[in-house]
mmCIF file of C-alpha atoms and ligand atoms in Angstrom:
data_model
loop_
_atom_site.group_PDB
_atom_site.id
_atom_site.type_symbol
_atom_site.label_atom_id
_atom_site.label_comp_id
_atom_site.label_asym_id
_atom_site.label_seq_id
_atom_site.Cartn_x
_atom_site.Cartn_y
_atom_site.Cartn_z
ATOM 1 C CA MET N 806 37.421 -13.562 -37.713
ATOM 2 C CA GLU N 807 34.161 -11.745 -38.320
ATOM 3 C CA ILE N 808 31.084 -13.885 -37.892
ATOM 4 C CA LYS N 809 27.691 -12.701 -39.053
ATOM 5 C CA TYR N 810 25.522 -14.056 -36.277
ATOM 6 C CA SER N 811 21.976 -15.228 -36.970
ATOM 7 C CA GLU N 812 18.992 -13.097 -35.996
ATOM 8 C CA LEU N 813 18.010 -15.858 -33.570
ATOM 9 C CA SER N 814 21.369 -15.737 -31.830
ATOM 10 C CA LYS N 815 21.053 -11.950 -31.552
ATOM 11 C CA ARG N 816 17.679 -12.392 -29.869
ATOM 12 C CA THR N 817 19.123 -14.903 -27.371
ATOM 13 C CA LYS N 818 19.671 -12.956 -24.175
ATOM 14 C CA SER N 819 21.666 -13.878 -21.126
ATOM 15 C CA SER N 820 19.501 -14.138 -18.065
ATOM 16 C CA GLU N 821 19.734 -11.564 -15.300
ATOM 17 C CA ILE N 822 19.918 -14.563 -13.009
ATOM 18 C CA ARG N 823 23.314 -15.626 -14.409
ATOM 19 C CA GLU N 824 24.705 -12.465 -12.834
ATOM 20 C CA LEU N 825 23.553 -13.691 -9.453
ATOM 21 C CA LEU N 826 25.865 -16.684 -9.671
ATOM 22 C CA LYS N 827 28.729 -14.561 -8.383
ATOM 23 C CA TYR N 828 26.985 -14.456 -5.021
ATOM 24 C CA THR N 829 26.971 -18.251 -4.700
ATOM 25 C CA ARG N 830 30.780 -18.084 -4.346
ATOM 26 C CA ILE N 831 30.604 -16.111 -1.085
ATOM 27 C CA LYS N 832 31.797 -18.220 1.837
ATOM 28 C CA ASP N 833 29.029 -19.514 4.167
ATOM 29 C CA ILE N 834 26.279 -17.963 2.070
ATOM 30 C CA ILE N 835 22.869 -19.646 2.337
ATOM 31 C CA SER N 836 21.373 -20.055 -1.110
ATOM 32 C CA PHE N 837 17.656 -20.202 -1.816
ATOM 33 C CA ALA N 838 18.499 -19.465 -5.436
ATOM 34 C CA GLY N 839 18.688 -22.646 -7.572
ATOM 35 C CA GLY N 840 16.058 -25.301 -8.179
ATOM 36 C CA LEU N 841 18.359 -28.158 -7.223
ATOM 37 C CA PRO N 842 17.215 -31.414 -5.641
ATOM 38 C CA ASP N 843 18.724 -32.362 -2.290
ATOM 39 C CA PRO N 844 21.770 -34.483 -3.256
ATOM 40 C CA SER N 845 21.304 -36.677 -0.162
ATOM 41 C CA LEU N 846 18.394 -38.210 -2.116
ATOM 42 C CA PHE N 847 20.574 -39.314 -5.019
ATOM 43 C CA PRO N 848 20.531 -43.128 -5.154
ATOM 44 C CA ILE N 849 24.227 -43.463 -5.903
ATOM 45 C CA LYS N 850 24.558 -47.121 -4.814
ATOM 46 C CA ASP N 851 21.570 -48.293 -6.847
ATOM 47 C CA VAL N 852 22.631 -46.335 -9.917
ATOM 48 C CA THR N 853 26.165 -47.759 -9.643
ATOM 49 C CA ARG N 854 24.814 -51.321 -9.438
ATOM 50 C CA ILE N 855 22.292 -50.866 -12.237
ATOM 51 C CA THR N 856 24.866 -49.193 -14.498
ATOM 52 C CA GLU N 857 27.129 -52.206 -14.094
ATOM 53 C CA GLU N 858 24.286 -54.600 -14.836
ATOM 54 C CA VAL N 859 23.153 -52.626 -17.891
ATOM 55 C CA LEU N 860 26.694 -52.524 -19.250
ATOM 56 C CA GLN N 861 27.220 -56.237 -18.667
ATOM 57 C CA GLU N 862 23.880 -57.334 -20.081
ATOM 58 C CA LYS N 863 23.246 -54.723 -22.770
ATOM 59 C CA GLY N 864 26.528 -52.864 -23.226
ATOM 60 C CA PHE N 865 26.261 -53.310 -26.993
ATOM 61 C CA LEU N 866 22.994 -51.299 -26.894
ATOM 62 C CA ALA N 867 23.793 -48.925 -24.054
ATOM 63 C CA LEU N 868 26.884 -47.469 -25.705
ATOM 64 C CA GLN N 869 25.307 -47.290 -29.163
ATOM 65 C CA TYR N 870 23.171 -44.603 -30.887
ATOM 66 C CA GLY N 871 19.515 -45.206 -30.217
ATOM 67 C CA PRO N 872 16.171 -44.358 -31.836
ATOM 68 C CA THR N 873 15.490 -40.601 -31.871
ATOM 69 C CA ILE N 874 12.064 -41.092 -30.353
ATOM 70 C CA GLY N 875 13.564 -43.035 -27.428
ATOM 71 C CA GLU N 876 14.630 -46.508 -26.271
ATOM 72 C CA PRO N 877 11.626 -48.905 -26.265
ATOM 73 C CA ASP N 878 12.540 -50.130 -22.746
ATOM 74 C CA PHE N 879 12.528 -46.591 -21.433
ATOM 75 C CA ILE N 880 9.274 -45.719 -23.181
ATOM 76 C CA ASP N 881 7.701 -48.772 -21.479
ATOM 77 C CA ALA N 882 9.066 -47.504 -18.165
ATOM 78 C CA ILE N 883 7.553 -44.048 -18.729
ATOM 79 C CA ARG N 884 4.179 -45.640 -19.424
ATOM 80 C CA GLU N 885 4.485 -47.686 -16.234
ATOM 81 C CA HIS N 886 5.461 -44.612 -14.204
ATOM 82 C CA THR N 887 2.644 -42.550 -15.698
ATOM 83 C CA ASN N 888 0.107 -45.290 -14.957
ATOM 84 C CA GLN N 889 1.346 -45.569 -11.362
ATOM 85 C CA TYR N 890 0.419 -41.908 -10.985
ATOM 86 C CA GLY N 891 -3.075 -42.513 -12.310
ATOM 87 C CA GLU N 892 -2.672 -41.310 -15.900
ATOM 88 C CA GLU N 893 -3.058 -43.113 -19.190
ATOM 89 C CA ILE N 894 -0.478 -42.837 -21.941
ATOM 90 C CA GLU N 895 0.311 -44.862 -25.069
ATOM 91 C CA ASN N 896 3.862 -45.665 -26.140
ATOM 92 C CA ASP N 897 3.400 -43.841 -29.441
ATOM 93 C CA GLN N 898 2.439 -40.655 -27.594
ATOM 94 C CA ILE N 899 5.961 -40.315 -26.170
ATOM 95 C CA CYS N 900 9.139 -38.726 -27.530
ATOM 96 C CA VAL N 901 12.109 -38.911 -25.166
ATOM 97 C CA THR N 902 14.000 -35.627 -24.733
ATOM 98 C CA SER N 903 17.274 -34.540 -23.201
ATOM 99 C CA SER N 904 15.191 -33.168 -20.334
ATOM 100 C CA SER N 905 12.420 -30.606 -20.431
ATOM 101 C CA GLN N 906 14.597 -27.723 -21.504
ATOM 102 C CA GLN N 907 15.033 -29.593 -24.783
ATOM 103 C CA GLY N 908 11.276 -30.130 -24.852
ATOM 104 C CA LEU N 909 10.855 -26.352 -24.707
ATOM 105 C CA ASP N 910 13.439 -25.926 -27.445
ATOM 106 C CA LEU N 911 11.665 -28.473 -29.662
ATOM 107 C CA ILE N 912 8.350 -26.726 -29.065
ATOM 108 C CA SER N 913 9.825 -23.409 -30.120
ATOM 109 C CA LEU N 914 11.459 -24.982 -33.199
ATOM 110 C CA VAL N 915 8.370 -26.914 -34.294
ATOM 111 C CA MET N 916 5.638 -24.438 -33.412
ATOM 112 C CA LEU N 917 6.885 -20.850 -33.433
ATOM 113 C CA ASP N 918 7.696 -18.234 -36.067
ATOM 114 C CA PRO N 919 8.705 -14.614 -35.497
ATOM 115 C CA GLY N 920 5.675 -12.441 -34.784
ATOM 116 C CA ASP N 921 3.539 -15.325 -33.487
ATOM 117 C CA GLU N 922 1.479 -14.703 -30.369
ATOM 118 C CA ILE N 923 1.641 -17.017 -27.363
ATOM 119 C CA ILE N 924 0.163 -16.944 -23.881
ATOM 120 C CA LEU N 925 1.948 -17.756 -20.666
ATOM 121 C CA GLU N 926 1.555 -17.175 -16.952
ATOM 122 C CA LEU N 927 2.789 -14.050 -15.216
ATOM 123 C CA PRO N 928 5.208 -15.052 -13.702
ATOM 124 C CA SER N 929 6.415 -18.120 -15.620
ATOM 125 C CA TYR N 930 9.481 -20.355 -15.880
ATOM 126 C CA LEU N 931 12.452 -18.304 -16.990
ATOM 127 C CA GLY N 932 13.916 -21.063 -19.192
ATOM 128 C CA ALA N 933 10.661 -21.197 -21.144
ATOM 129 C CA ILE N 934 10.603 -17.420 -21.559
ATOM 130 C CA GLN N 935 14.158 -17.586 -22.913
ATOM 131 C CA ALA N 936 13.373 -20.437 -25.319
ATOM 132 C CA PHE N 937 10.252 -18.701 -26.647
ATOM 133 C CA GLU N 938 11.626 -15.161 -26.688
ATOM 134 C CA ARG N 939 14.553 -15.920 -29.001
ATOM 135 C CA THR N 940 12.146 -17.104 -31.715
ATOM 136 C CA GLY N 941 10.810 -13.532 -31.969
ATOM 137 C CA VAL N 942 7.308 -14.276 -30.665
ATOM 138 C CA ILE N 943 4.996 -11.889 -28.833
ATOM 139 C CA MET N 944 4.407 -13.132 -25.297
ATOM 140 C CA ASN N 945 1.136 -12.285 -23.569
ATOM 141 C CA GLY N 946 1.322 -12.729 -19.799
ATOM 142 C CA ILE N 947 -1.749 -13.713 -17.777
ATOM 143 C CA PRO N 948 -1.515 -12.766 -14.074
ATOM 144 C CA LEU N 949 -1.506 -15.681 -11.656
ATOM 145 C CA GLN N 950 -3.989 -15.776 -8.805
ATOM 146 C CA ASN N 951 -3.765 -18.111 -5.807
ATOM 147 C CA ASP N 952 -5.509 -20.864 -7.799
ATOM 148 C CA GLY N 953 -3.905 -20.378 -11.205
ATOM 149 C CA MET N 954 -4.107 -17.939 -14.087
ATOM 150 C CA ASP N 955 -6.789 -15.255 -14.188
ATOM 151 C CA ILE N 956 -9.255 -16.887 -16.571
ATOM 152 C CA GLU N 957 -11.199 -13.705 -17.247
ATOM 153 C CA ILE N 958 -8.079 -11.887 -18.435
ATOM 154 C CA LEU N 959 -7.117 -14.963 -20.465
ATOM 155 C CA SER N 960 -10.462 -14.999 -22.205
ATOM 156 C CA ASN N 961 -10.367 -11.239 -22.855
ATOM 157 C CA ILE N 962 -6.867 -11.342 -24.329
ATOM 158 C CA ILE N 963 -7.791 -14.175 -26.689
ATOM 159 C CA LYS N 964 -10.933 -12.347 -27.838
ATOM 160 C CA LYS N 965 -8.981 -9.107 -28.309
ATOM 161 C CA LYS N 966 -6.278 -10.814 -30.380
ATOM 162 C CA LEU N 967 -8.811 -12.656 -32.520
ATOM 163 C CA SER N 968 -10.754 -9.452 -33.124
ATOM 164 C CA VAL N 969 -7.678 -7.934 -34.810
ATOM 165 C CA GLY N 970 -6.991 -11.042 -36.876
ATOM 166 C CA LYS N 971 -4.236 -12.534 -34.683
ATOM 167 C CA LYS N 972 -4.000 -16.192 -33.768
ATOM 168 C CA ILE N 973 -2.665 -17.591 -30.505
ATOM 169 C CA LYS N 974 -0.160 -20.387 -31.180
ATOM 170 C CA PHE N 975 -0.416 -21.958 -27.730
ATOM 171 C CA ILE N 976 -1.059 -21.414 -24.043
ATOM 172 C CA TYR N 977 1.933 -22.421 -21.906
ATOM 173 C CA THR N 978 1.149 -23.329 -18.308
ATOM 174 C CA ILE N 979 2.863 -24.980 -15.330
ATOM 175 C CA PRO N 980 -0.238 -26.100 -13.450
ATOM 176 C CA ASP N 981 1.383 -28.030 -10.605
ATOM 177 C CA TYR N 982 3.414 -26.218 -7.913
ATOM 178 C CA GLN N 983 4.477 -23.705 -10.484
ATOM 179 C CA ASN N 984 8.008 -22.465 -11.045
ATOM 180 C CA PRO N 985 8.509 -19.785 -9.772
ATOM 181 C CA SER N 986 5.376 -19.189 -7.658
ATOM 182 C CA GLY N 987 4.672 -22.594 -6.089
ATOM 183 C CA ILE N 988 0.992 -22.066 -7.036
ATOM 184 C CA THR N 989 -1.238 -24.927 -8.232
ATOM 185 C CA MET N 990 -4.103 -24.430 -10.658
ATOM 186 C CA SER N 991 -7.443 -25.545 -9.190
ATOM 187 C CA LYS N 992 -9.520 -28.203 -10.946
ATOM 188 C CA GLU N 993 -12.174 -25.599 -11.658
ATOM 189 C CA LYS N 994 -9.678 -23.370 -13.460
ATOM 190 C CA ARG N 995 -8.197 -26.320 -15.335
ATOM 191 C CA LEU N 996 -11.648 -27.124 -16.685
ATOM 192 C CA LYS N 997 -12.245 -23.503 -17.677
ATOM 193 C CA LEU N 998 -8.845 -23.288 -19.344
ATOM 194 C CA ILE N 999 -9.576 -26.467 -21.307
ATOM 195 C CA GLU N 1000 -12.980 -25.118 -22.327
ATOM 196 C CA ILE N 1001 -11.485 -21.857 -23.629
ATOM 197 C CA ALA N 1002 -8.599 -23.598 -25.402
ATOM 198 C CA ASP N 1003 -11.035 -26.000 -27.015
ATOM 199 C CA LYS N 1004 -13.434 -23.217 -28.046
ATOM 200 C CA TYR N 1005 -10.681 -21.320 -29.867
ATOM 201 C CA SER N 1006 -8.667 -24.421 -30.931
ATOM 202 C CA ILE N 1007 -5.536 -23.358 -29.073
ATOM 203 C CA PRO N 1008 -3.121 -26.116 -27.994
ATOM 204 C CA ILE N 1009 -2.094 -26.141 -24.324
ATOM 205 C CA ILE N 1010 1.505 -26.844 -23.305
ATOM 206 C CA GLU N 1011 1.365 -28.479 -19.871
ATOM 207 C CA ASP N 1012 4.851 -28.302 -18.335
ATOM 208 C CA SER N 1013 4.793 -30.443 -15.239
ATOM 209 C CA PRO N 1014 8.159 -31.285 -13.665
ATOM 210 C CA TYR N 1015 6.931 -31.073 -10.051
ATOM 211 C CA ARG N 1016 3.631 -32.946 -10.188
ATOM 212 C CA GLU N 1017 4.881 -36.073 -8.406
ATOM 213 C CA LEU N 1018 6.288 -33.977 -5.541
ATOM 214 C CA CYS N 1019 2.928 -33.518 -3.844
ATOM 215 C CA TYR N 1020 2.888 -32.966 -0.065
ATOM 216 C CA ASN N 1021 -0.777 -33.106 0.865
ATOM 217 C CA ASN N 1022 -2.235 -36.035 -1.086
ATOM 218 C CA SER N 1023 -4.665 -33.755 -2.862
ATOM 219 C CA LYS N 1024 -3.559 -34.024 -6.435
ATOM 220 C CA VAL N 1025 -5.709 -32.210 -8.933
ATOM 221 C CA PRO N 1026 -6.025 -34.166 -12.206
ATOM 222 C CA SER N 1027 -3.546 -33.113 -14.874
ATOM 223 C CA LEU N 1028 -4.710 -31.321 -18.024
ATOM 224 C CA TRP N 1029 -3.553 -34.439 -19.864
ATOM 225 C CA ALA N 1030 -5.934 -36.618 -17.831
ATOM 226 C CA LEU N 1031 -8.823 -34.141 -17.917
ATOM 227 C CA THR N 1032 -8.779 -33.962 -21.720
ATOM 228 C CA ASN N 1033 -7.885 -37.577 -22.434
ATOM 229 C CA SER N 1034 -4.730 -36.037 -23.936
ATOM 230 C CA LYS N 1035 -6.661 -34.144 -26.661
ATOM 231 C CA GLY N 1036 -5.116 -30.766 -27.464
ATOM 232 C CA ILE N 1037 -2.405 -31.145 -24.823
ATOM 233 C CA ILE N 1038 1.358 -31.253 -25.267
ATOM 234 C CA GLN N 1039 2.834 -32.345 -21.975
ATOM 235 C CA LEU N 1040 6.435 -31.897 -20.874
ATOM 236 C CA LYS N 1041 7.883 -34.218 -18.252
ATOM 237 C CA THR N 1042 11.357 -34.594 -16.768
ATOM 238 C CA LEU N 1043 13.179 -36.745 -14.252
ATOM 239 C CA SER N 1044 15.202 -33.718 -13.110
ATOM 240 C CA LYS N 1045 13.146 -32.815 -10.057
ATOM 241 C CA MET N 1046 11.536 -36.083 -8.998
ATOM 242 C CA LEU N 1047 14.759 -38.118 -9.443
ATOM 243 C CA PHE N 1048 17.974 -36.373 -10.506
ATOM 244 C CA PRO N 1049 18.866 -33.859 -13.207
ATOM 245 C CA GLY N 1050 22.338 -35.182 -14.064
ATOM 246 C CA MET N 1051 21.193 -37.755 -16.625
ATOM 247 C CA ARG N 1052 19.267 -35.080 -18.564
ATOM 248 C CA ILE N 1053 16.276 -37.238 -19.445
ATOM 249 C CA GLY N 1054 12.648 -36.258 -19.926
ATOM 250 C CA TRP N 1055 9.873 -36.658 -22.485
ATOM 251 C CA ILE N 1056 7.216 -34.882 -24.523
ATOM 252 C CA ALA N 1057 3.782 -36.474 -24.617
ATOM 253 C CA ALA N 1058 1.240 -35.557 -27.284
ATOM 254 C CA GLU N 1059 -0.969 -37.023 -29.960
ATOM 255 C CA LYS N 1060 0.982 -39.419 -32.174
ATOM 256 C CA GLU N 1061 1.286 -37.150 -35.248
ATOM 257 C CA ILE N 1062 2.534 -34.250 -33.125
ATOM 258 C CA VAL N 1063 5.054 -36.474 -31.354
ATOM 259 C CA ASN N 1064 6.409 -37.567 -34.733
ATOM 260 C CA LYS N 1065 6.944 -33.929 -35.665
ATOM 261 C CA PHE N 1066 8.956 -33.380 -32.472
ATOM 262 C CA SER N 1067 10.959 -36.530 -33.105
ATOM 263 C CA LEU N 1068 11.776 -35.380 -36.639
ATOM 264 C CA MET N 1069 13.023 -32.047 -35.307
ATOM 265 C CA LYS N 1070 15.001 -33.798 -32.559
ATOM 266 C CA GLN N 1071 16.903 -35.737 -35.252
ATOM 267 C CA SER N 1072 18.405 -32.470 -36.411
ATOM 268 C CA VAL N 1073 19.107 -31.302 -32.857
ATOM 269 C CA ASP N 1074 20.885 -34.236 -31.167
ATOM 270 C CA LEU N 1075 20.019 -37.496 -33.012
ATOM 271 C CA CYS N 1076 19.007 -39.186 -29.761
ATOM 272 C CA SER N 1077 19.099 -38.766 -25.983
ATOM 273 C CA PRO N 1078 21.797 -40.814 -24.189
ATOM 274 C CA THR N 1079 20.928 -44.509 -24.628
ATOM 275 C CA ILE N 1080 22.776 -45.651 -21.514
ATOM 276 C CA ASN N 1081 20.850 -43.215 -19.290
ATOM 277 C CA GLN N 1082 17.515 -44.376 -20.682
ATOM 278 C CA LEU N 1083 18.396 -48.033 -20.065
ATOM 279 C CA ILE N 1084 19.570 -47.344 -16.515
ATOM 280 C CA ILE N 1085 16.400 -45.450 -15.657
ATOM 281 C CA ALA N 1086 14.223 -48.092 -17.333
ATOM 282 C CA GLN N 1087 15.621 -50.694 -14.929
ATOM 283 C CA TYR N 1088 15.353 -48.255 -12.027
ATOM 284 C CA VAL N 1089 11.637 -47.891 -12.704
ATOM 285 C CA ARG N 1090 11.132 -51.654 -13.288
ATOM 286 C CA GLU N 1091 12.665 -52.389 -9.859
ATOM 287 C CA GLY N 1092 10.185 -49.984 -8.230
ATOM 288 C CA LEU N 1093 13.008 -47.690 -7.134
ATOM 289 C CA MET N 1094 11.683 -44.587 -8.847
ATOM 290 C CA LYS N 1095 8.509 -44.485 -6.788
ATOM 291 C CA ALA N 1096 10.561 -45.149 -3.636
ATOM 292 C CA THR N 1097 12.940 -42.263 -4.421
ATOM 293 C CA ILE N 1098 10.024 -39.927 -5.059
ATOM 294 C CA GLU N 1099 8.467 -40.942 -1.746
ATOM 295 C CA ARG N 1100 11.729 -40.175 0.076
ATOM 296 C CA ALA N 1101 11.883 -36.799 -1.672
ATOM 297 C CA ILE N 1102 8.311 -36.045 -0.626
ATOM 298 C CA ALA N 1103 9.044 -36.866 3.021
ATOM 299 C CA LEU N 1104 12.154 -34.685 3.063
ATOM 300 C CA TYR N 1105 10.698 -31.719 1.172
ATOM 301 C CA GLN N 1106 7.535 -31.817 3.263
ATOM 302 C CA GLU N 1107 9.714 -31.201 6.306
ATOM 303 C CA LYS N 1108 11.624 -28.455 4.526
ATOM 304 C CA ILE N 1109 8.596 -26.527 3.315
ATOM 305 C CA ALA N 1110 7.032 -26.784 6.786
ATOM 306 C CA CYS N 1111 10.242 -25.340 8.233
ATOM 307 C CA MET N 1112 10.305 -22.483 5.698
ATOM 308 C CA LEU N 1113 6.652 -21.610 6.252
ATOM 309 C CA ASN N 1114 7.140 -21.642 10.049
ATOM 310 C CA ALA N 1115 10.212 -19.447 9.819
ATOM 311 C CA LEU N 1116 8.429 -16.981 7.525
ATOM 312 C CA LYS N 1117 5.497 -16.803 9.906
ATOM 313 C CA LYS N 1118 7.784 -16.323 12.874
ATOM 314 C CA TYR N 1119 10.142 -13.705 11.462
ATOM 315 C CA MET N 1120 8.656 -11.834 8.472
ATOM 316 C CA PRO N 1121 7.094 -8.387 8.919
ATOM 317 C CA GLU N 1122 3.403 -8.042 8.015
ATOM 318 C CA TYR N 1123 4.046 -6.092 4.791
ATOM 319 C CA VAL N 1124 5.616 -9.195 3.189
ATOM 320 C CA THR N 1125 3.372 -11.940 1.741
ATOM 321 C CA TRP N 1126 4.190 -15.383 0.379
ATOM 322 C CA SER N 1127 2.635 -18.373 -1.410
ATOM 323 C CA LYS N 1128 1.844 -21.582 0.525
ATOM 324 C CA PRO N 1129 2.985 -24.384 -1.795
ATOM 325 C CA THR N 1130 1.635 -27.881 -1.272
ATOM 326 C CA GLY N 1131 4.243 -29.439 -3.541
ATOM 327 C CA GLY N 1132 7.251 -28.726 -5.735
ATOM 328 C CA VAL N 1133 10.384 -26.899 -4.639
ATOM 329 C CA PHE N 1134 9.647 -23.146 -4.777
ATOM 330 C CA LEU N 1135 7.962 -20.469 -2.719
ATOM 331 C CA TRP N 1136 7.186 -16.955 -3.949
ATOM 332 C CA ILE N 1137 7.540 -13.745 -1.959
ATOM 333 C CA LYS N 1138 5.876 -10.402 -2.598
ATOM 334 C CA LEU N 1139 7.414 -7.264 -1.114
ATOM 335 C CA PRO N 1140 5.688 -3.879 -1.024
ATOM 336 C CA ASP N 1141 5.449 -2.304 -4.514
ATOM 337 C CA TYR N 1142 8.121 0.278 -3.833
ATOM 338 C CA MET N 1143 10.812 -2.349 -3.119
ATOM 339 C CA ASP N 1144 13.096 -3.734 -5.813
ATOM 340 C CA SER N 1145 14.400 -7.245 -5.145
ATOM 341 C CA LYS N 1146 17.361 -6.587 -7.457
ATOM 342 C CA GLU N 1147 18.549 -3.975 -4.976
ATOM 343 C CA LEU N 1148 17.552 -6.132 -2.006
ATOM 344 C CA ILE N 1149 19.748 -9.007 -3.145
ATOM 345 C CA LYS N 1150 22.901 -6.905 -2.851
ATOM 346 C CA LYS N 1151 22.119 -6.302 0.819
ATOM 347 C CA ALA N 1152 21.042 -9.920 1.279
ATOM 348 C CA ALA N 1153 24.370 -11.169 -0.096
ATOM 349 C CA GLU N 1154 26.178 -8.983 2.457
ATOM 350 C CA ASN N 1155 24.050 -10.710 5.108
ATOM 351 C CA LYS N 1156 24.960 -14.083 3.540
ATOM 352 C CA VAL N 1157 21.669 -15.169 2.064
ATOM 353 C CA ILE N 1158 20.560 -15.142 -1.576
ATOM 354 C CA PHE N 1159 17.459 -15.836 -3.624
ATOM 355 C CA VAL N 1160 16.364 -15.290 -7.216
ATOM 356 C CA THR N 1161 14.879 -11.919 -8.161
ATOM 357 C CA GLY N 1162 11.330 -12.078 -9.558
ATOM 358 C CA LYS N 1163 11.407 -9.724 -12.540
ATOM 359 C CA PRO N 1164 13.088 -12.099 -15.053
ATOM 360 C CA PHE N 1165 10.116 -14.476 -14.620
ATOM 361 C CA HIS N 1166 7.745 -11.811 -15.958
ATOM 362 C CA CYS N 1167 7.549 -11.649 -19.749
ATOM 363 C CA ASP N 1168 6.242 -8.061 -19.515
ATOM 364 C CA GLY N 1169 9.107 -6.763 -17.357
ATOM 365 C CA SER N 1170 6.947 -6.340 -14.228
ATOM 366 C CA GLY N 1171 7.462 -8.050 -10.856
ATOM 367 C CA LYS N 1172 10.410 -6.056 -9.518
ATOM 368 C CA ASN N 1173 9.009 -6.400 -5.971
ATOM 369 C CA THR N 1174 8.939 -10.211 -6.088
ATOM 370 C CA LEU N 1175 11.446 -12.965 -5.417
ATOM 371 C CA ARG N 1176 11.674 -16.763 -5.501
ATOM 372 C CA LEU N 1177 12.922 -19.030 -2.747
ATOM 373 C CA ASN N 1178 13.954 -22.655 -3.210
ATOM 374 C CA TYR N 1179 13.613 -25.027 -0.263
ATOM 375 C CA SER N 1180 14.687 -28.402 -1.686
ATOM 376 C CA PHE N 1181 18.440 -27.746 -1.650
ATOM 377 C CA PRO N 1182 19.212 -25.977 1.673
ATOM 378 C CA THR N 1183 19.215 -28.015 4.880
ATOM 379 C CA ILE N 1184 16.555 -27.482 7.558
ATOM 380 C CA GLU N 1185 19.050 -25.542 9.645
ATOM 381 C CA GLN N 1186 20.015 -23.360 6.683
ATOM 382 C CA ILE N 1187 16.346 -22.681 5.922
ATOM 383 C CA ASN N 1188 15.711 -21.413 9.419
ATOM 384 C CA THR N 1189 18.870 -19.280 9.586
ATOM 385 C CA GLY N 1190 18.464 -18.127 5.986
ATOM 386 C CA ILE N 1191 14.895 -16.900 6.495
ATOM 387 C CA PHE N 1192 15.997 -15.068 9.639
ATOM 388 C CA ARG N 1193 18.798 -13.365 7.673
ATOM 389 C CA LEU N 1194 16.429 -12.535 4.816
ATOM 390 C CA THR N 1195 13.934 -11.019 7.221
ATOM 391 C CA GLU N 1196 16.574 -8.834 8.845
ATOM 392 C CA THR N 1197 17.708 -7.714 5.378
ATOM 393 C CA ILE N 1198 14.153 -6.860 4.315
ATOM 394 C CA LYS N 1199 13.591 -4.852 7.502
ATOM 395 C CA GLU N 1200 16.836 -2.900 6.984
ATOM 396 C CA PHE N 1201 15.953 -2.385 3.336
ATOM 397 C CA GLN N 1202 12.461 -1.200 4.149
ATOM 398 C CA LYS N 1203 13.841 1.443 6.502
ATOM 399 C CA LEU N 1204 16.146 2.658 3.733
ATOM 400 C CA ASN N 1205 13.342 2.679 1.152
ATOM 401 C CA LYS N 1206 11.051 4.579 3.508
ATOM 402 C CA GLU N 1207 13.726 7.188 4.113
ATOM 403 C CA LEU N 1208 14.039 7.611 0.350
ATOM 404 C CA ILE N 1209 10.280 7.877 -0.179
ATOM 405 C CA TYR N 1210 9.416 10.277 2.618
HETATM 406 C C1 PLP W 1517 8.730 -25.536 -15.291
HETATM 407 C C2 PLP W 1517 10.044 -26.079 -15.744
HETATM 408 N N1 PLP W 1517 10.146 -26.581 -16.981
HETATM 409 C C3 PLP W 1517 11.297 -27.084 -17.423
HETATM 410 C C4 PLP W 1517 12.437 -27.102 -16.640
HETATM 411 C C5 PLP W 1517 13.697 -27.671 -17.226
HETATM 412 O O1 PLP W 1517 14.151 -28.750 -16.498
HETATM 413 P P1 PLP W 1517 15.081 -29.887 -17.089
HETATM 414 O O2 PLP W 1517 15.650 -29.410 -18.382
HETATM 415 O O3 PLP W 1517 16.127 -30.101 -16.065
HETATM 416 O O4 PLP W 1517 14.218 -31.061 -17.278
HETATM 417 C C6 PLP W 1517 12.385 -26.580 -15.339
HETATM 418 C C7 PLP W 1517 13.567 -26.531 -14.495
HETATM 419 O O5 PLP W 1517 13.639 -25.944 -13.458
HETATM 420 C C8 PLP W 1517 11.151 -26.061 -14.883
HETATM 421 O O6 PLP W 1517 10.997 -25.567 -13.651
#
């Protein structure tokens, strides 16, 4: 059968990272590749009990279709959770999603047309790049500094685009413990970003899956809080702070915008799983969500400390890395002449893998970078894995030097 595929499907590319999956099958390999939570944190007993209670008490609702915008009980729970973390949100500012990846899909469906211009960080989350890229937009990458995107370059790019009659559809940012870099945007930069976005009437997409996973008690206010939610579309998910298996998250925005997303969601999946929303609603009501997040913080704090110590102990001086204070990722920069796509082949032979950095760059740069995850491997694996990675980099550097000189 010959199918004439849509232009959109032709623009949908497989990620380079998919190819790396073959390495995860190697016996005894240590993987710093995924962004998976530590499964020892999964509250299996509580979820089993709550599921039974939900089915007994509200089975007629739990197994039924639900409102596209989300179950009222769950929306109440989101408001409660958001308030616990010091932010204000109204129920009618929330549209439940089948996790943040759907949020990104809805954003691309509702806001983007081929040829539109958008701004994102360099590097940025690969899943967002994929969702935006297939719509045929032009992506403008703003280099990240240690405290967030380079605001001067941001301002210059906007001015340049406006001067030739182009409009920027939105600025996409991951301000807290960014994926992939682990970098957090400073309050000063957040305020400047808001000022620029406001000046040129550009909406900001604040994608913040890692915000609650803060390891040093020094949370910078969210863009949502700093603007009183004006001009911000925020994406949230339970995937990292709780568990990804239920595929639940939400989009927060001004009421009219949320209704637009909800309308689009109708045509995408009618509603997110009702039973999952009801289970999580009870989980939050019982105070278990905050407790799970606190356990995750304690565990990941130990893991990041272990990774940073191991890097300091083993890595040669020509390698640099970010120092995340939250989230689940750390970013490594190799000398310019090294290609992490080549390095990973050697690393896999030495039984350690990571994710190469280039696919996170919308402009095709970043070949000398790589991302490490520390939430999934055990402490012992982190220590051994960083040792193996260091040995691989040293071997690789010798090889590269021989090729250069
Ligand atoms: C910045 C960012 N946004 C969105 C997602 C999508 O997560 P999910 O669909 O599991 O909510 C991820 C996952 O890693 C992410 O890092």
